[in-house]
mmCIF file of C-alpha atoms in Angstrom:
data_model
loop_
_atom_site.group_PDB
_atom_site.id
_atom_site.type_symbol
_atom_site.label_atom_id
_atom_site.label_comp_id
_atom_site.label_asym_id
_atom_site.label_seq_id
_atom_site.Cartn_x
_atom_site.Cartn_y
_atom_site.Cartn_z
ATOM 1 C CA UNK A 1 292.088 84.832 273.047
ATOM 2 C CA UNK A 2 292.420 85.888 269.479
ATOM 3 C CA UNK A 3 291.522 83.287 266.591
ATOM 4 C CA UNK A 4 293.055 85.458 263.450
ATOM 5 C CA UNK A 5 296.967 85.944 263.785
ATOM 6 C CA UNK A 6 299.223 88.118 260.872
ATOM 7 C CA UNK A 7 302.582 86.764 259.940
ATOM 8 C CA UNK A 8 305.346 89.228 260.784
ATOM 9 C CA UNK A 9 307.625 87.769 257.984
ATOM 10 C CA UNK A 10 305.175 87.666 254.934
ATOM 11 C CA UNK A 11 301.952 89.149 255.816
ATOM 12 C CA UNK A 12 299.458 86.217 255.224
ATOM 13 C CA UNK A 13 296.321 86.788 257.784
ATOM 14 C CA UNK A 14 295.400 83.043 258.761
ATOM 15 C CA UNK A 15 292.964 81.348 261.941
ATOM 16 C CA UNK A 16 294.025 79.513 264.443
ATOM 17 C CA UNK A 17 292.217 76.538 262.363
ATOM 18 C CA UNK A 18 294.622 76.865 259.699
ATOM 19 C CA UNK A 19 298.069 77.734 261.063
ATOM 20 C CA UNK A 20 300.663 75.143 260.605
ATOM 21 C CA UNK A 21 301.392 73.408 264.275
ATOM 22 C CA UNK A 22 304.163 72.544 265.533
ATOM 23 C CA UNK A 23 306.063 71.719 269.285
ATOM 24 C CA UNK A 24 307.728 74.212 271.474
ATOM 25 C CA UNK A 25 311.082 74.958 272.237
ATOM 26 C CA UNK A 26 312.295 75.283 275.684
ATOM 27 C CA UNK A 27 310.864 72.194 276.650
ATOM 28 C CA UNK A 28 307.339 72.691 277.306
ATOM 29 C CA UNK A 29 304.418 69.842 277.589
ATOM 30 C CA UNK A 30 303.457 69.455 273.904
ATOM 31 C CA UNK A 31 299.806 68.358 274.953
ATOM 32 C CA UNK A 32 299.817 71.911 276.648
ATOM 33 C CA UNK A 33 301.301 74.127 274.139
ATOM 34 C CA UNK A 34 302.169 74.449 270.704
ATOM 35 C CA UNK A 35 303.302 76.875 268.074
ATOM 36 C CA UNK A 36 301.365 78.472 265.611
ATOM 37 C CA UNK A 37 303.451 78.337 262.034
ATOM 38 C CA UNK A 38 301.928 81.225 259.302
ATOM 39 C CA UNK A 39 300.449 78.573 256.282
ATOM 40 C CA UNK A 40 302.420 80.289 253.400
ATOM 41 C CA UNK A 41 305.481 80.688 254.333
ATOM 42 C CA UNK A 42 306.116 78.548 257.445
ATOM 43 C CA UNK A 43 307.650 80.886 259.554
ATOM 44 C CA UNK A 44 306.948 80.784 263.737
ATOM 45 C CA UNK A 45 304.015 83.293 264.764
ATOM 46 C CA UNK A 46 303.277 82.596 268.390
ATOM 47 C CA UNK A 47 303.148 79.730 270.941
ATOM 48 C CA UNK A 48 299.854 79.152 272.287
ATOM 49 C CA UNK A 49 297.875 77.325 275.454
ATOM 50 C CA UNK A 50 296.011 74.526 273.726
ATOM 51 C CA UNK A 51 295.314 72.379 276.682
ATOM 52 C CA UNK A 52 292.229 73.306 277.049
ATOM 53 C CA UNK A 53 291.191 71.799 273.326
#
């Protein structure tokens, strides 16, 4: 599992620490996943398994 993601839209390399989080679409458990948002500019990077945290 990879902690450092790169926004498609913008660029900005950011951790998993500070990504901006926010709930799925498509009507998955929230307390099991969640989406990673880039910092700067706010736009969706990937959905991740967070259970486990």
């Amino acid at each position: 599992m990879t902690d450092e993601y790169e926004c498609p839209t913008c660029g900005e390399r950011f951790t998993r620490a500070e990504a901006i989080r926010s709930e799925t679409t498509g009507g998955l458990d929230p307390r099991a996943w969640q989406t990673l948002n880039c910092p700067a500019c706010g736009n969706r990077v990937r959905t991740v398994f967070v259970g486990d945290e």
